Coordinates of C-alpha atoms in Angstrom, one line a residue:
V1 CA -5.5 1.8 16.3
F2 CA -4.0 -0.9 14.0
C3 CA -1.8 1.6 12.1
T4 CA -0.3 2.9 15.4
A5 CA 0.1 -0.6 16.9
I6 CA 2.0 -1.8 13.9
G7 CA 3.6 1.5 12.8
L8 CA 5.3 2.6 16.0
P9 CA 7.2 -0.7 16.7
G10 CA 8.0 -1.2 13.1
N11 CA 9.4 2.3 12.6
I12 CA 11.4 2.2 15.9
I13 CA 13.0 -1.1 14.7
S14 CA 13.8 0.6 11.4
I15 CA 15.4 3.6 13.1
V16 CA 17.6 1.3 15.2
F17 CA 18.5 -0.8 12.2
F18 CA 19.5 2.1 9.9
T19 CA 21.3 3.9 12.8
T20 CA 23.5 0.9 13.4
S21 CA 24.1 0.2 9.7
G22 CA 24.7 3.9 9.2
I23 CA 27.6 3.9 11.6
K24 CA 29.2 1.2 9.5
A25 CA 28.4 3.0 6.2
S26 CA 29.8 6.4 7.3
R27 CA 33.3 4.9 7.5
G28 CA 33.8 4.7 3.8
N29 CA 31.0 5.2 1.3
V30 CA 29.5 8.7 1.4
N31 CA 26.6 7.6 -0.9
K32 CA 25.6 4.8 1.5
A33 CA 25.8 7.2 4.5
F34 CA 23.5 9.7 2.7
F35 CA 20.9 7.0 1.9
N36 CA 21.0 5.7 5.5
T37 CA 20.4 9.3 6.7
V38 CA 17.4 9.6 4.4
Y39 CA 16.0 6.2 5.6
I40 CA 16.5 7.3 9.2
L41 CA 14.7 10.6 8.6
T42 CA 11.8 8.8 6.9
A43 CA 11.5 6.3 9.7
V44 CA 11.5 9.2 12.3
V45 CA 8.8 11.1 10.4
D46 CA 6.7 8.0 10.0
T47 CA 7.1 7.3 13.7
L48 CA 5.9 10.8 14.5
I49 CA 2.9 10.4 12.2
C50 CA 2.0 7.2 14.0
A51 CA 2.4 9.0 17.4
T52 CA 0.2 11.9 16.3
L53 CA -2.6 9.4 15.9
L54 CA -2.5 8.5 19.6
P55 CA -4.6 11.5 20.7
Q56 CA -7.3 10.7 18.1
I57 CA -7.3 7.1 19.3
V58 CA -7.8 8.2 22.9
S59 CA -10.6 10.5 21.9
F60 CA -12.3 7.8 19.9
L61 CA -12.1 5.2 22.6
R62 CA -13.6 7.7 25.1
H63 CA -16.6 8.2 22.9
R64 CA -15.4 11.5 21.4
E65 CA -14.5 13.2 24.6
E66 CA -11.9 16.0 24.3
A67 CA -9.2 14.0 26.1
W68 CA -5.9 15.7 25.1
F69 CA -7.6 18.1 22.7
G70 CA -9.0 20.1 25.6
N71 CA -5.6 21.8 26.0
T72 CA -5.2 24.7 23.6
A73 CA -1.4 24.5 23.4
F74 CA -1.5 20.8 22.7
C75 CA -4.1 21.4 19.9
Y76 CA -1.8 24.1 18.4
I77 CA 1.3 21.9 18.4
W78 CA -0.6 18.8 17.2
G79 CA -2.2 20.8 14.4
I80 CA 1.2 21.9 13.1
L81 CA 2.6 18.4 13.3
W82 CA -0.5 17.0 11.5
E83 CA -0.1 19.5 8.7
V84 CA 3.7 19.3 8.3
L85 CA 4.6 15.7 8.8
P86 CA 2.8 14.2 5.8
Y87 CA 4.5 16.7 3.5
M88 CA 7.9 15.8 5.0
S89 CA 7.2 12.1 4.4
V90 CA 6.3 12.7 0.8
F91 CA 9.4 14.9 0.3
L92 CA 11.6 12.2 1.7
V93 CA 10.1 9.5 -0.4
G94 CA 10.6 11.8 -3.4
I95 CA 14.3 12.2 -2.5
M96 CA 14.6 8.4 -2.3
S97 CA 12.9 8.0 -5.6
I98 CA 15.1 10.5 -7.4
S99 CA 18.4 9.4 -6.1

């Protein structure tokens, strides 16, 4: 609950900040525009990771009822996101570290 309560607003603020600073950076410096794009993508992925915790939180607060997990299509999409997003986050952090 704490991760989502802090992570969602913090990452949304980061997205807004890097989007507005990215507009200024894209006017001249290509390197700065690239890094802003990487930061925006990292914040978007982290926001999605925090958002994928919401169904688990709802299920936990309802004493382990199915809640959203009763829907097969939702489970399928959630499972894909839950597997792919952490890898994307690690990849983007690696890109930031290398460059």
